[in-house]
Amino acid sequence: MRFDIRSMTHWRYLTAVFSILLTVAALLALGIRGLNWGMDFTGGVITEVKMDAQYSGLDLTSRLEQGLGQTVSLVQAGEPGRWLIRTGPVDPQASSDVTALSVLQQIDPDVQLIASSVVGAQVGQELAETGGVAVLFSMLAILFYLWYRFEWRLASGALLALLHDVIMVLGLFAVTQMEFNLTVLAAVLAVVGYSLNDSIVLSDRIRELLLAKPDWPLTKINDTAVKQTFARTMVTSGTTLTTVAAVWIFAGASLHGFAIALFVGIISGTWSSIAIGTVLPEMAGLTPEHYRPEPIPDLP
């Protein structure tokens, strides 16, 4: 496959504009709709039961939501007939004795309670706060690393690409209102690391070309860097996406949010490292002089 430098430049600019539009849309979705916080953050009740395997998940979910009057999350916990039920927080002022177990007893009198636990609202708030602190500290550590390794014009492209990927994942969950829980938060942190890896590989190549070809224009240097790292990027992204897709398809409903967040984050990280990680340094005026070693003064 032969790369056309001029068309590659146009594609980089086009994808950069596309990324800006998607980022604005994601931020609007976050501001208007917000995230659908899972029980890990809002509190609630987790009930694990064992009942006759003839009942389907859709039927049980419909009966539970009708009996409890709230949205219920039902996932199969291993063997057929074993279910993990997540319901909303318990209202201490409510007088109703209706629980997930009591509703299931009307369907199958022989249902067995395996385990039950309650996550309080205070615990959920603490989890949300500590999760936010984890994301903040990871971003600060990455910011320090980029500042140490690259000149700020090149580092800013990698940092903005990283922020773009996180916003993309959060925006998707805001638009679809999929449950945002601790597993999804873990996926967001994994996306941060994956995006950083892609951006560093490309930025390293740009820096090497700046030193090796100081007479080249920056657009040609960036296009050449993309060309030389494109095959590696596609192989890495392709194999990773295959693994994540397998988790998405075969790991069950409990990991769907985790797999979707990783899948979107990997795709976003692949194009943002090219679109944003190269265009922003051009706009900031990066030149080969910024990476030329300073001459050693002559000794008297």
PDB file of C-alpha atoms in Angstrom:
ATOM      1  CA  MET A   1       0.000   0.000   0.000  1.00  0.00           C
ATOM      2  CA  ARG A   2       1.430   3.357  -1.058  1.00  0.00           C
ATOM      3  CA  PHE A   3       0.845   6.360   1.232  1.00  0.00           C
ATOM      4  CA  ASP A   4       0.175   9.766  -0.293  1.00  0.00           C
ATOM      5  CA  ILE A   5       1.687  12.377   2.006  1.00  0.00           C
ATOM      6  CA  ARG A   6      -0.678  15.154   0.985  1.00  0.00           C
ATOM      7  CA  SER A   7      -3.794  13.021   1.404  1.00  0.00           C
ATOM      8  CA  MET A   8      -2.477  11.790   4.748  1.00  0.00           C
ATOM      9  CA  THR A   9      -2.188  15.387   5.964  1.00  0.00           C
ATOM     10  CA  HIS A  10      -5.751  16.071   4.892  1.00  0.00           C
ATOM     11  CA  TRP A  11      -6.967  12.923   6.654  1.00  0.00           C
ATOM     12  CA  ARG A  12      -5.190  13.963   9.865  1.00  0.00           C
ATOM     13  CA  TYR A  13      -6.865  17.363   9.793  1.00  0.00           C
ATOM     14  CA  LEU A  14     -10.251  15.855   8.958  1.00  0.00           C
ATOM     15  CA  THR A  15     -10.103  13.358  11.823  1.00  0.00           C
ATOM     16  CA  ALA A  16      -8.977  16.137  14.162  1.00  0.00           C
ATOM     17  CA  VAL A  17     -12.118  18.138  13.305  1.00  0.00           C
ATOM     18  CA  PHE A  18     -14.207  14.991  13.751  1.00  0.00           C
ATOM     19  CA  SER A  19     -12.628  14.428  17.174  1.00  0.00           C
ATOM     20  CA  ILE A  20     -13.441  17.989  18.240  1.00  0.00           C
ATOM     21  CA  LEU A  21     -17.080  17.563  17.236  1.00  0.00           C
ATOM     22  CA  LEU A  22     -17.332  14.241  19.091  1.00  0.00           C
ATOM     23  CA  THR A  23     -15.721  15.748  22.185  1.00  0.00           C
ATOM     24  CA  VAL A  24     -18.218  18.619  22.224  1.00  0.00           C
ATOM     25  CA  ALA A  25     -21.105  16.162  21.803  1.00  0.00           C
ATOM     26  CA  ALA A  26     -19.780  13.966  24.627  1.00  0.00           C
ATOM     27  CA  LEU A  27     -19.379  16.938  26.970  1.00  0.00           C
ATOM     28  CA  LEU A  28     -22.932  18.086  26.184  1.00  0.00           C
ATOM     29  CA  ALA A  29     -24.241  14.580  26.918  1.00  0.00           C
ATOM     30  CA  LEU A  30     -22.377  14.507  30.221  1.00  0.00           C
ATOM     31  CA  GLY A  31     -23.709  17.932  31.165  1.00  0.00           C
ATOM     32  CA  ILE A  32     -27.318  17.278  30.136  1.00  0.00           C
ATOM     33  CA  ARG A  33     -27.883  13.593  30.898  1.00  0.00           C
ATOM     34  CA  GLY A  34     -25.033  12.739  33.255  1.00  0.00           C
ATOM     35  CA  LEU A  35     -23.895   9.216  34.091  1.00  0.00           C
ATOM     36  CA  ASN A  36     -26.179   6.413  35.186  1.00  0.00           C
ATOM     37  CA  TRP A  37     -24.312   5.574  38.383  1.00  0.00           C
ATOM     38  CA  GLY A  38     -24.387   1.907  39.314  1.00  0.00           C
ATOM     39  CA  MET A  39     -25.121   0.431  42.678  1.00  0.00           C
ATOM     40  CA  ASP A  40     -21.409   0.497  43.526  1.00  0.00           C
ATOM     41  CA  PHE A  41     -21.755   4.271  43.797  1.00  0.00           C
ATOM     42  CA  THR A  42     -25.410   4.817  44.766  1.00  0.00           C
ATOM     43  CA  GLY A  43     -25.855   1.935  47.220  1.00  0.00           C
ATOM     44  CA  GLY A  44     -28.341  -0.930  47.038  1.00  0.00           C
ATOM     45  CA  VAL A  45     -28.924  -4.624  47.732  1.00  0.00           C
ATOM     46  CA  ILE A  46     -27.171  -7.608  46.160  1.00  0.00           C
ATOM     47  CA  THR A  47     -29.002 -10.931  46.447  1.00  0.00           C
ATOM     48  CA  GLU A  48     -27.701 -14.262  45.160  1.00  0.00           C
ATOM     49  CA  VAL A  49     -30.236 -17.066  44.790  1.00  0.00           C
ATOM     50  CA  LYS A  50     -30.517 -20.606  43.412  1.00  0.00           C
ATOM     51  CA  MET A  51     -33.764 -21.691  41.786  1.00  0.00           C
ATOM     52  CA  ASP A  52     -35.166 -23.942  39.077  1.00  0.00           C
ATOM     53  CA  ALA A  53     -33.199 -23.521  35.843  1.00  0.00           C
ATOM     54  CA  GLN A  54     -36.358 -23.496  33.698  1.00  0.00           C
ATOM     55  CA  TYR A  55     -36.969 -19.783  34.326  1.00  0.00           C
ATOM     56  CA  SER A  56     -35.388 -17.358  31.880  1.00  0.00           C
ATOM     57  CA  GLY A  57     -33.574 -14.180  32.825  1.00  0.00           C
ATOM     58  CA  LEU A  58     -35.984 -11.952  30.890  1.00  0.00           C
ATOM     59  CA  ASP A  59     -39.009 -13.455  32.628  1.00  0.00           C
ATOM     60  CA  LEU A  60     -37.444 -13.149  36.086  1.00  0.00           C
ATOM     61  CA  THR A  61     -36.353  -9.560  35.444  1.00  0.00           C
ATOM     62  CA  SER A  62     -39.871  -8.599  34.341  1.00  0.00           C
ATOM     63  CA  ARG A  63     -41.464 -10.227  37.402  1.00  0.00           C
ATOM     64  CA  LEU A  64     -38.940  -8.665  39.785  1.00  0.00           C
ATOM     65  CA  GLU A  65     -39.323  -5.155  38.360  1.00  0.00           C
ATOM     66  CA  GLN A  66     -43.106  -5.470  38.493  1.00  0.00           C
ATOM     67  CA  GLY A  67     -43.069  -6.730  42.080  1.00  0.00           C
ATOM     68  CA  LEU A  68     -40.443  -4.290  43.412  1.00  0.00           C
ATOM     69  CA  GLY A  69     -41.461  -1.266  41.354  1.00  0.00           C
ATOM     70  CA  GLN A  70     -37.886  -0.409  40.339  1.00  0.00           C
ATOM     71  CA  THR A  71     -35.223  -1.293  37.786  1.00  0.00           C
ATOM     72  CA  VAL A  72     -33.479  -4.589  38.554  1.00  0.00           C
ATOM     73  CA  SER A  73     -30.156  -5.932  37.287  1.00  0.00           C
ATOM     74  CA  LEU A  74     -30.154  -9.722  36.914  1.00  0.00           C
ATOM     75  CA  VAL A  75     -27.103 -11.711  35.786  1.00  0.00           C
ATOM     76  CA  GLN A  76     -26.413 -15.420  35.807  1.00  0.00           C
ATOM     77  CA  ALA A  77     -23.871 -16.373  38.455  1.00  0.00           C
ATOM     78  CA  GLY A  78     -22.158 -19.446  37.063  1.00  0.00           C
ATOM     79  CA  GLU A  79     -24.379 -22.533  36.840  1.00  0.00           C
ATOM     80  CA  PRO A  80     -27.900 -22.433  35.331  1.00  0.00           C
ATOM     81  CA  GLY A  81     -30.546 -21.348  37.821  1.00  0.00           C
ATOM     82  CA  ARG A  82     -28.110 -19.347  39.954  1.00  0.00           C
ATOM     83  CA  TRP A  83     -28.721 -15.604  39.733  1.00  0.00           C
ATOM     84  CA  LEU A  84     -27.190 -12.415  41.067  1.00  0.00           C
ATOM     85  CA  ILE A  85     -29.835  -9.734  41.621  1.00  0.00           C
ATOM     86  CA  ARG A  86     -29.016  -6.047  42.108  1.00  0.00           C
ATOM     87  CA  THR A  87     -31.745  -3.704  43.335  1.00  0.00           C
ATOM     88  CA  GLY A  88     -31.796  -0.081  44.398  1.00  0.00           C
ATOM     89  CA  PRO A  89     -31.082   1.264  47.891  1.00  0.00           C
ATOM     90  CA  VAL A  90     -33.472   0.383  50.697  1.00  0.00           C
ATOM     91  CA  ASP A  91     -35.710   3.212  51.892  1.00  0.00           C
ATOM     92  CA  PRO A  92     -35.580   3.123  55.726  1.00  0.00           C
ATOM     93  CA  GLN A  93     -38.962   4.873  55.940  1.00  0.00           C
ATOM     94  CA  ALA A  94     -40.716   2.402  53.649  1.00  0.00           C
ATOM     95  CA  SER A  95     -43.098  -0.025  55.384  1.00  0.00           C
ATOM     96  CA  SER A  96     -43.231  -2.577  52.559  1.00  0.00           C
ATOM     97  CA  ASP A  97     -41.687  -5.991  53.247  1.00  0.00           C
ATOM     98  CA  VAL A  98     -41.427  -6.878  49.568  1.00  0.00           C
ATOM     99  CA  THR A  99     -37.922  -8.039  48.655  1.00  0.00           C
ATOM    100  CA  ALA A 100     -36.364  -9.759  45.684  1.00  0.00           C
ATOM    101  CA  LEU A 101     -36.456 -13.055  47.581  1.00  0.00           C
ATOM    102  CA  SER A 102     -40.139 -12.727  48.445  1.00  0.00           C
ATOM    103  CA  VAL A 103     -41.010 -12.003  44.804  1.00  0.00           C
ATOM    104  CA  LEU A 104     -39.031 -15.034  43.631  1.00  0.00           C
ATOM    105  CA  GLN A 105     -40.730 -17.241  46.249  1.00  0.00           C
ATOM    106  CA  GLN A 106     -44.027 -16.517  44.503  1.00  0.00           C
ATOM    107  CA  ILE A 107     -42.496 -17.876  41.284  1.00  0.00           C
ATOM    108  CA  ASP A 108     -40.538 -20.807  42.759  1.00  0.00           C
ATOM    109  CA  PRO A 109     -41.307 -21.744  46.392  1.00  0.00           C
ATOM    110  CA  ASP A 110     -38.100 -23.807  46.524  1.00  0.00           C
ATOM    111  CA  VAL A 111     -35.814 -20.851  45.754  1.00  0.00           C
ATOM    112  CA  GLN A 112     -32.680 -20.847  47.948  1.00  0.00           C
ATOM    113  CA  LEU A 113     -30.990 -17.730  49.293  1.00  0.00           C
ATOM    114  CA  ILE A 114     -27.221 -18.074  48.792  1.00  0.00           C
ATOM    115  CA  ALA A 115     -26.061 -14.651  49.984  1.00  0.00           C
ATOM    116  CA  SER A 116     -27.348 -11.131  50.507  1.00  0.00           C
ATOM    117  CA  SER A 117     -25.488  -7.880  51.144  1.00  0.00           C
ATOM    118  CA  VAL A 118     -26.326  -4.200  51.366  1.00  0.00           C
ATOM    119  CA  VAL A 119     -24.179  -1.364  50.037  1.00  0.00           C
ATOM    120  CA  GLY A 120     -25.079   1.827  51.893  1.00  0.00           C
ATOM    121  CA  ALA A 121     -25.323   5.219  50.229  1.00  0.00           C
ATOM    122  CA  GLN A 122     -22.385   6.467  52.306  1.00  0.00           C
ATOM    123  CA  VAL A 123     -20.194   3.611  51.074  1.00  0.00           C
ATOM    124  CA  GLY A 124     -21.248   4.350  47.507  1.00  0.00           C
ATOM    125  CA  GLN A 125     -20.341   8.016  47.916  1.00  0.00           C
ATOM    126  CA  GLU A 126     -16.918   7.068  49.281  1.00  0.00           C
ATOM    127  CA  LEU A 127     -16.351   4.731  46.320  1.00  0.00           C
ATOM    128  CA  ALA A 128     -17.237   7.541  43.907  1.00  0.00           C
ATOM    129  CA  GLU A 129     -14.852   9.927  45.656  1.00  0.00           C
ATOM    130  CA  THR A 130     -11.957   7.463  45.791  1.00  0.00           C
ATOM    131  CA  GLY A 131     -12.547   6.499  42.164  1.00  0.00           C
ATOM    132  CA  GLY A 132     -12.385  10.142  41.138  1.00  0.00           C
ATOM    133  CA  VAL A 133      -9.189  10.609  43.143  1.00  0.00           C
ATOM    134  CA  ALA A 134      -7.654   7.558  41.413  1.00  0.00           C
ATOM    135  CA  VAL A 135      -8.396   9.017  37.972  1.00  0.00           C
ATOM    136  CA  LEU A 136      -7.069  12.445  39.039  1.00  0.00           C
ATOM    137  CA  PHE A 137      -3.793  11.072  40.403  1.00  0.00           C
ATOM    138  CA  SER A 138      -3.249   8.896  37.332  1.00  0.00           C
ATOM    139  CA  MET A 139      -3.712  11.933  35.099  1.00  0.00           C
ATOM    140  CA  LEU A 140      -1.307  14.012  37.200  1.00  0.00           C
ATOM    141  CA  ALA A 141       1.314  11.249  37.102  1.00  0.00           C
ATOM    142  CA  ILE A 142       0.969  11.024  33.318  1.00  0.00           C
ATOM    143  CA  LEU A 143       1.205  14.813  33.025  1.00  0.00           C
ATOM    144  CA  PHE A 144       4.473  14.799  34.975  1.00  0.00           C
ATOM    145  CA  TYR A 145       5.851  11.951  32.861  1.00  0.00           C
ATOM    146  CA  LEU A 146       5.012  13.721  29.586  1.00  0.00           C
ATOM    147  CA  TRP A 147       6.492  16.984  30.863  1.00  0.00           C
ATOM    148  CA  TYR A 148       9.723  15.137  31.758  1.00  0.00           C
ATOM    149  CA  ARG A 149      10.021  13.127  28.525  1.00  0.00           C
ATOM    150  CA  PHE A 150       8.877  15.541  25.796  1.00  0.00           C
ATOM    151  CA  GLU A 151       9.007  19.212  24.949  1.00  0.00           C
ATOM    152  CA  TRP A 152       5.680  20.796  25.965  1.00  0.00           C
ATOM    153  CA  ARG A 153       4.381  21.211  22.401  1.00  0.00           C
ATOM    154  CA  LEU A 154       4.699  17.504  21.716  1.00  0.00           C
ATOM    155  CA  ALA A 155       3.548  16.535  25.217  1.00  0.00           C
ATOM    156  CA  SER A 156       0.394  18.638  24.890  1.00  0.00           C
ATOM    157  CA  GLY A 157      -0.746  16.585  21.896  1.00  0.00           C
ATOM    158  CA  ALA A 158      -0.378  13.315  23.811  1.00  0.00           C
ATOM    159  CA  LEU A 159      -2.162  14.742  26.869  1.00  0.00           C
ATOM    160  CA  LEU A 160      -5.073  16.131  24.876  1.00  0.00           C
ATOM    161  CA  ALA A 161      -5.440  12.814  23.027  1.00  0.00           C
ATOM    162  CA  LEU A 162      -5.615  11.052  26.388  1.00  0.00           C
ATOM    163  CA  LEU A 163      -8.312  13.430  27.685  1.00  0.00           C
ATOM    164  CA  HIS A 164     -10.212  12.990  24.428  1.00  0.00           C
ATOM    165  CA  ASP A 165     -10.345   9.193  24.874  1.00  0.00           C
ATOM    166  CA  VAL A 166     -11.622   9.405  28.454  1.00  0.00           C
ATOM    167  CA  ILE A 167     -14.314  11.902  27.430  1.00  0.00           C
ATOM    168  CA  MET A 168     -15.355   9.630  24.553  1.00  0.00           C
ATOM    169  CA  VAL A 169     -15.949   6.697  26.889  1.00  0.00           C
ATOM    170  CA  LEU A 170     -17.796   8.803  29.470  1.00  0.00           C
ATOM    171  CA  GLY A 171     -19.866  10.451  26.736  1.00  0.00           C
ATOM    172  CA  LEU A 172     -20.922   7.064  25.369  1.00  0.00           C
ATOM    173  CA  PHE A 173     -22.151   5.985  28.794  1.00  0.00           C
ATOM    174  CA  ALA A 174     -23.982   9.299  29.201  1.00  0.00           C
ATOM    175  CA  VAL A 175     -25.736   8.956  25.832  1.00  0.00           C
ATOM    176  CA  THR A 176     -26.710   5.294  26.241  1.00  0.00           C
ATOM    177  CA  GLN A 177     -27.323   5.531  30.004  1.00  0.00           C
ATOM    178  CA  MET A 178     -25.555   2.221  30.513  1.00  0.00           C
ATOM    179  CA  GLU A 179     -24.707   1.569  34.142  1.00  0.00           C
ATOM    180  CA  PHE A 180     -21.436   3.139  35.235  1.00  0.00           C
ATOM    181  CA  ASN A 181     -19.942   0.971  37.983  1.00  0.00           C
ATOM    182  CA  LEU A 182     -16.525   0.066  39.368  1.00  0.00           C
ATOM    183  CA  THR A 183     -15.691  -2.302  36.504  1.00  0.00           C
ATOM    184  CA  VAL A 184     -16.332   0.492  33.998  1.00  0.00           C
ATOM    185  CA  LEU A 185     -14.149   2.826  36.064  1.00  0.00           C
ATOM    186  CA  ALA A 186     -11.378   0.222  35.887  1.00  0.00           C
ATOM    187  CA  ALA A 187     -11.828   0.133  32.108  1.00  0.00           C
ATOM    188  CA  VAL A 188     -11.488   3.933  31.958  1.00  0.00           C
ATOM    189  CA  LEU A 189      -8.166   3.708  33.798  1.00  0.00           C
ATOM    190  CA  ALA A 190      -7.049   0.982  31.370  1.00  0.00           C
ATOM    191  CA  VAL A 191      -7.992   3.235  28.439  1.00  0.00           C
ATOM    192  CA  VAL A 192      -5.805   5.973  29.934  1.00  0.00           C
ATOM    193  CA  GLY A 193      -2.794   3.651  29.885  1.00  0.00           C
ATOM    194  CA  TYR A 194      -3.524   2.320  26.404  1.00  0.00           C
ATOM    195  CA  SER A 195      -3.974   5.793  24.925  1.00  0.00           C
ATOM    196  CA  LEU A 196      -0.745   6.976  26.522  1.00  0.00           C
ATOM    197  CA  ASN A 197       1.184   4.046  25.039  1.00  0.00           C
ATOM    198  CA  ASP A 198      -0.044   4.810  21.506  1.00  0.00           C
ATOM    199  CA  SER A 199       0.751   8.507  21.827  1.00  0.00           C
ATOM    200  CA  ILE A 200       4.247   7.921  23.222  1.00  0.00           C
ATOM    201  CA  VAL A 201       5.203   5.569  20.372  1.00  0.00           C
ATOM    202  CA  LEU A 202       4.174   8.168  17.797  1.00  0.00           C
ATOM    203  CA  SER A 203       5.707  11.098  19.706  1.00  0.00           C
ATOM    204  CA  ASP A 204       9.022   9.271  20.035  1.00  0.00           C
ATOM    205  CA  ARG A 205       9.118   8.744  16.281  1.00  0.00           C
ATOM    206  CA  ILE A 206       8.318  12.417  15.636  1.00  0.00           C
ATOM    207  CA  ARG A 207      11.131  13.459  17.967  1.00  0.00           C
ATOM    208  CA  GLU A 208      13.598  11.164  16.210  1.00  0.00           C
ATOM    209  CA  LEU A 209      12.648  12.588  12.810  1.00  0.00           C
ATOM    210  CA  LEU A 210      12.930  16.149  14.102  1.00  0.00           C
ATOM    211  CA  LEU A 211      16.550  15.431  14.990  1.00  0.00           C
ATOM    212  CA  ALA A 212      17.349  13.353  11.894  1.00  0.00           C
ATOM    213  CA  LYS A 213      15.590  15.541   9.300  1.00  0.00           C
ATOM    214  CA  PRO A 214      15.710  19.140  10.584  1.00  0.00           C
ATOM    215  CA  ASP A 215      15.218  20.541   7.064  1.00  0.00           C
ATOM    216  CA  TRP A 216      11.864  18.784   6.593  1.00  0.00           C
ATOM    217  CA  PRO A 217       8.606  20.697   7.238  1.00  0.00           C
ATOM    218  CA  LEU A 218       6.729  19.537  10.318  1.00  0.00           C
ATOM    219  CA  THR A 219       3.759  18.280   8.286  1.00  0.00           C
ATOM    220  CA  LYS A 220       6.058  15.910   6.372  1.00  0.00           C
ATOM    221  CA  ILE A 221       7.711  14.762   9.602  1.00  0.00           C
ATOM    222  CA  ASN A 222       4.334  14.009  11.199  1.00  0.00           C
ATOM    223  CA  ASP A 223       3.040  12.212   8.119  1.00  0.00           C
ATOM    224  CA  THR A 224       6.207  10.125   7.896  1.00  0.00           C
ATOM    225  CA  ALA A 225       5.994   9.250  11.598  1.00  0.00           C
ATOM    226  CA  VAL A 226       2.388   8.108  11.140  1.00  0.00           C
ATOM    227  CA  LYS A 227       3.392   6.042   8.097  1.00  0.00           C
ATOM    228  CA  GLN A 228       6.246   4.332   9.950  1.00  0.00           C
ATOM    229  CA  THR A 229       4.172   3.467  13.036  1.00  0.00           C
ATOM    230  CA  PHE A 230       0.863   2.720  11.295  1.00  0.00           C
ATOM    231  CA  ALA A 231       1.420  -1.019  10.808  1.00  0.00           C
ATOM    232  CA  ARG A 232       2.493  -1.509  14.428  1.00  0.00           C
ATOM    233  CA  THR A 233      -0.486   0.491  15.668  1.00  0.00           C
ATOM    234  CA  MET A 234      -2.968  -1.503  13.600  1.00  0.00           C
ATOM    235  CA  VAL A 235      -1.550  -4.850  14.719  1.00  0.00           C
ATOM    236  CA  THR A 236      -1.566  -3.819  18.386  1.00  0.00           C
ATOM    237  CA  SER A 237      -5.064  -2.349  18.237  1.00  0.00           C
ATOM    238  CA  GLY A 238      -6.420  -5.250  16.211  1.00  0.00           C
ATOM    239  CA  THR A 239      -5.196  -7.967  18.552  1.00  0.00           C
ATOM    240  CA  THR A 240      -6.343  -6.025  21.618  1.00  0.00           C
ATOM    241  CA  LEU A 241      -9.783  -5.413  20.121  1.00  0.00           C
ATOM    242  CA  THR A 242     -10.094  -9.126  19.342  1.00  0.00           C
ATOM    243  CA  THR A 243      -9.458  -9.988  22.992  1.00  0.00           C
ATOM    244  CA  VAL A 244     -11.877  -7.348  24.264  1.00  0.00           C
ATOM    245  CA  ALA A 245     -14.523  -8.508  21.781  1.00  0.00           C
ATOM    246  CA  ALA A 246     -14.171 -12.055  23.127  1.00  0.00           C
ATOM    247  CA  VAL A 247     -14.749 -10.743  26.666  1.00  0.00           C
ATOM    248  CA  TRP A 248     -17.746  -8.758  25.414  1.00  0.00           C
ATOM    249  CA  ILE A 249     -19.338 -11.783  23.732  1.00  0.00           C
ATOM    250  CA  PHE A 250     -18.461 -14.658  26.059  1.00  0.00           C
ATOM    251  CA  ALA A 251     -17.851 -13.228  29.558  1.00  0.00           C
ATOM    252  CA  GLY A 252     -21.484 -12.539  30.392  1.00  0.00           C
ATOM    253  CA  ALA A 253     -23.609  -9.485  31.127  1.00  0.00           C
ATOM    254  CA  SER A 254     -21.670  -8.538  34.249  1.00  0.00           C
ATOM    255  CA  LEU A 255     -18.646  -7.528  32.125  1.00  0.00           C
ATOM    256  CA  HIS A 256     -20.479  -5.935  29.199  1.00  0.00           C
ATOM    257  CA  GLY A 257     -19.882  -2.393  30.451  1.00  0.00           C
ATOM    258  CA  PHE A 258     -16.195  -3.122  31.056  1.00  0.00           C
ATOM    259  CA  ALA A 259     -15.733  -4.590  27.560  1.00  0.00           C
ATOM    260  CA  ILE A 260     -17.681  -1.826  25.799  1.00  0.00           C
ATOM    261  CA  ALA A 261     -15.681   0.894  27.563  1.00  0.00           C
ATOM    262  CA  LEU A 262     -12.398  -0.778  26.579  1.00  0.00           C
ATOM    263  CA  PHE A 263     -13.544  -1.384  23.004  1.00  0.00           C
ATOM    264  CA  VAL A 264     -14.526   2.246  22.447  1.00  0.00           C
ATOM    265  CA  GLY A 265     -11.449   3.531  24.275  1.00  0.00           C
ATOM    266  CA  ILE A 266      -9.059   1.461  22.134  1.00  0.00           C
ATOM    267  CA  ILE A 267     -10.637   2.651  18.883  1.00  0.00           C
ATOM    268  CA  SER A 268     -10.646   6.249  20.103  1.00  0.00           C
ATOM    269  CA  GLY A 269      -7.047   5.982  21.312  1.00  0.00           C
ATOM    270  CA  THR A 270      -5.890   4.665  17.952  1.00  0.00           C
ATOM    271  CA  TRP A 271      -7.210   7.604  15.934  1.00  0.00           C
ATOM    272  CA  SER A 272      -6.675  10.325  18.554  1.00  0.00           C
ATOM    273  CA  SER A 273      -2.948   9.617  18.805  1.00  0.00           C
ATOM    274  CA  ILE A 274      -2.745  10.332  15.063  1.00  0.00           C
ATOM    275  CA  ALA A 275      -5.340  13.083  14.710  1.00  0.00           C
ATOM    276  CA  ILE A 276      -4.745  15.048  17.924  1.00  0.00           C
ATOM    277  CA  GLY A 277      -1.236  13.948  18.839  1.00  0.00           C
ATOM    278  CA  THR A 278       0.172  15.280  15.558  1.00  0.00           C
ATOM    279  CA  VAL A 279      -2.108  18.229  14.710  1.00  0.00           C
ATOM    280  CA  LEU A 280      -1.807  20.034  18.046  1.00  0.00           C
ATOM    281  CA  PRO A 281       2.036  20.252  17.978  1.00  0.00           C
ATOM    282  CA  GLU A 282       1.750  21.707  14.458  1.00  0.00           C
ATOM    283  CA  MET A 283      -0.664  24.358  15.719  1.00  0.00           C
ATOM    284  CA  ALA A 284       1.634  25.089  18.679  1.00  0.00           C
ATOM    285  CA  GLY A 285       4.567  25.768  16.338  1.00  0.00           C
ATOM    286  CA  LEU A 286       6.820  22.776  17.029  1.00  0.00           C
ATOM    287  CA  THR A 287      10.129  23.024  15.140  1.00  0.00           C
ATOM    288  CA  PRO A 288      13.353  20.948  15.015  1.00  0.00           C
ATOM    289  CA  GLU A 289      15.081  23.714  17.000  1.00  0.00           C
ATOM    290  CA  HIS A 290      13.089  22.688  20.084  1.00  0.00           C
ATOM    291  CA  TYR A 291      14.937  19.359  20.158  1.00  0.00           C
ATOM    292  CA  ARG A 292      18.375  20.393  19.036  1.00  0.00           C
ATOM    293  CA  PRO A 293      20.945  19.898  21.792  1.00  0.00           C
ATOM    294  CA  GLU A 294      22.397  23.124  23.136  1.00  0.00           C
ATOM    295  CA  PRO A 295      26.031  23.685  22.036  1.00  0.00           C
ATOM    296  CA  ILE A 296      28.663  23.099  24.681  1.00  0.00           C
ATOM    297  CA  PRO A 297      30.506  26.364  25.388  1.00  0.00           C
ATOM    298  CA  ASP A 298      34.241  26.391  24.678  1.00  0.00           C
ATOM    299  CA  LEU A 299      36.485  26.119  27.685  1.00  0.00           C
ATOM    300  CA  PRO A 300      38.665  29.197  28.334  1.00  0.00           C
TER     301      PRO A 300
END
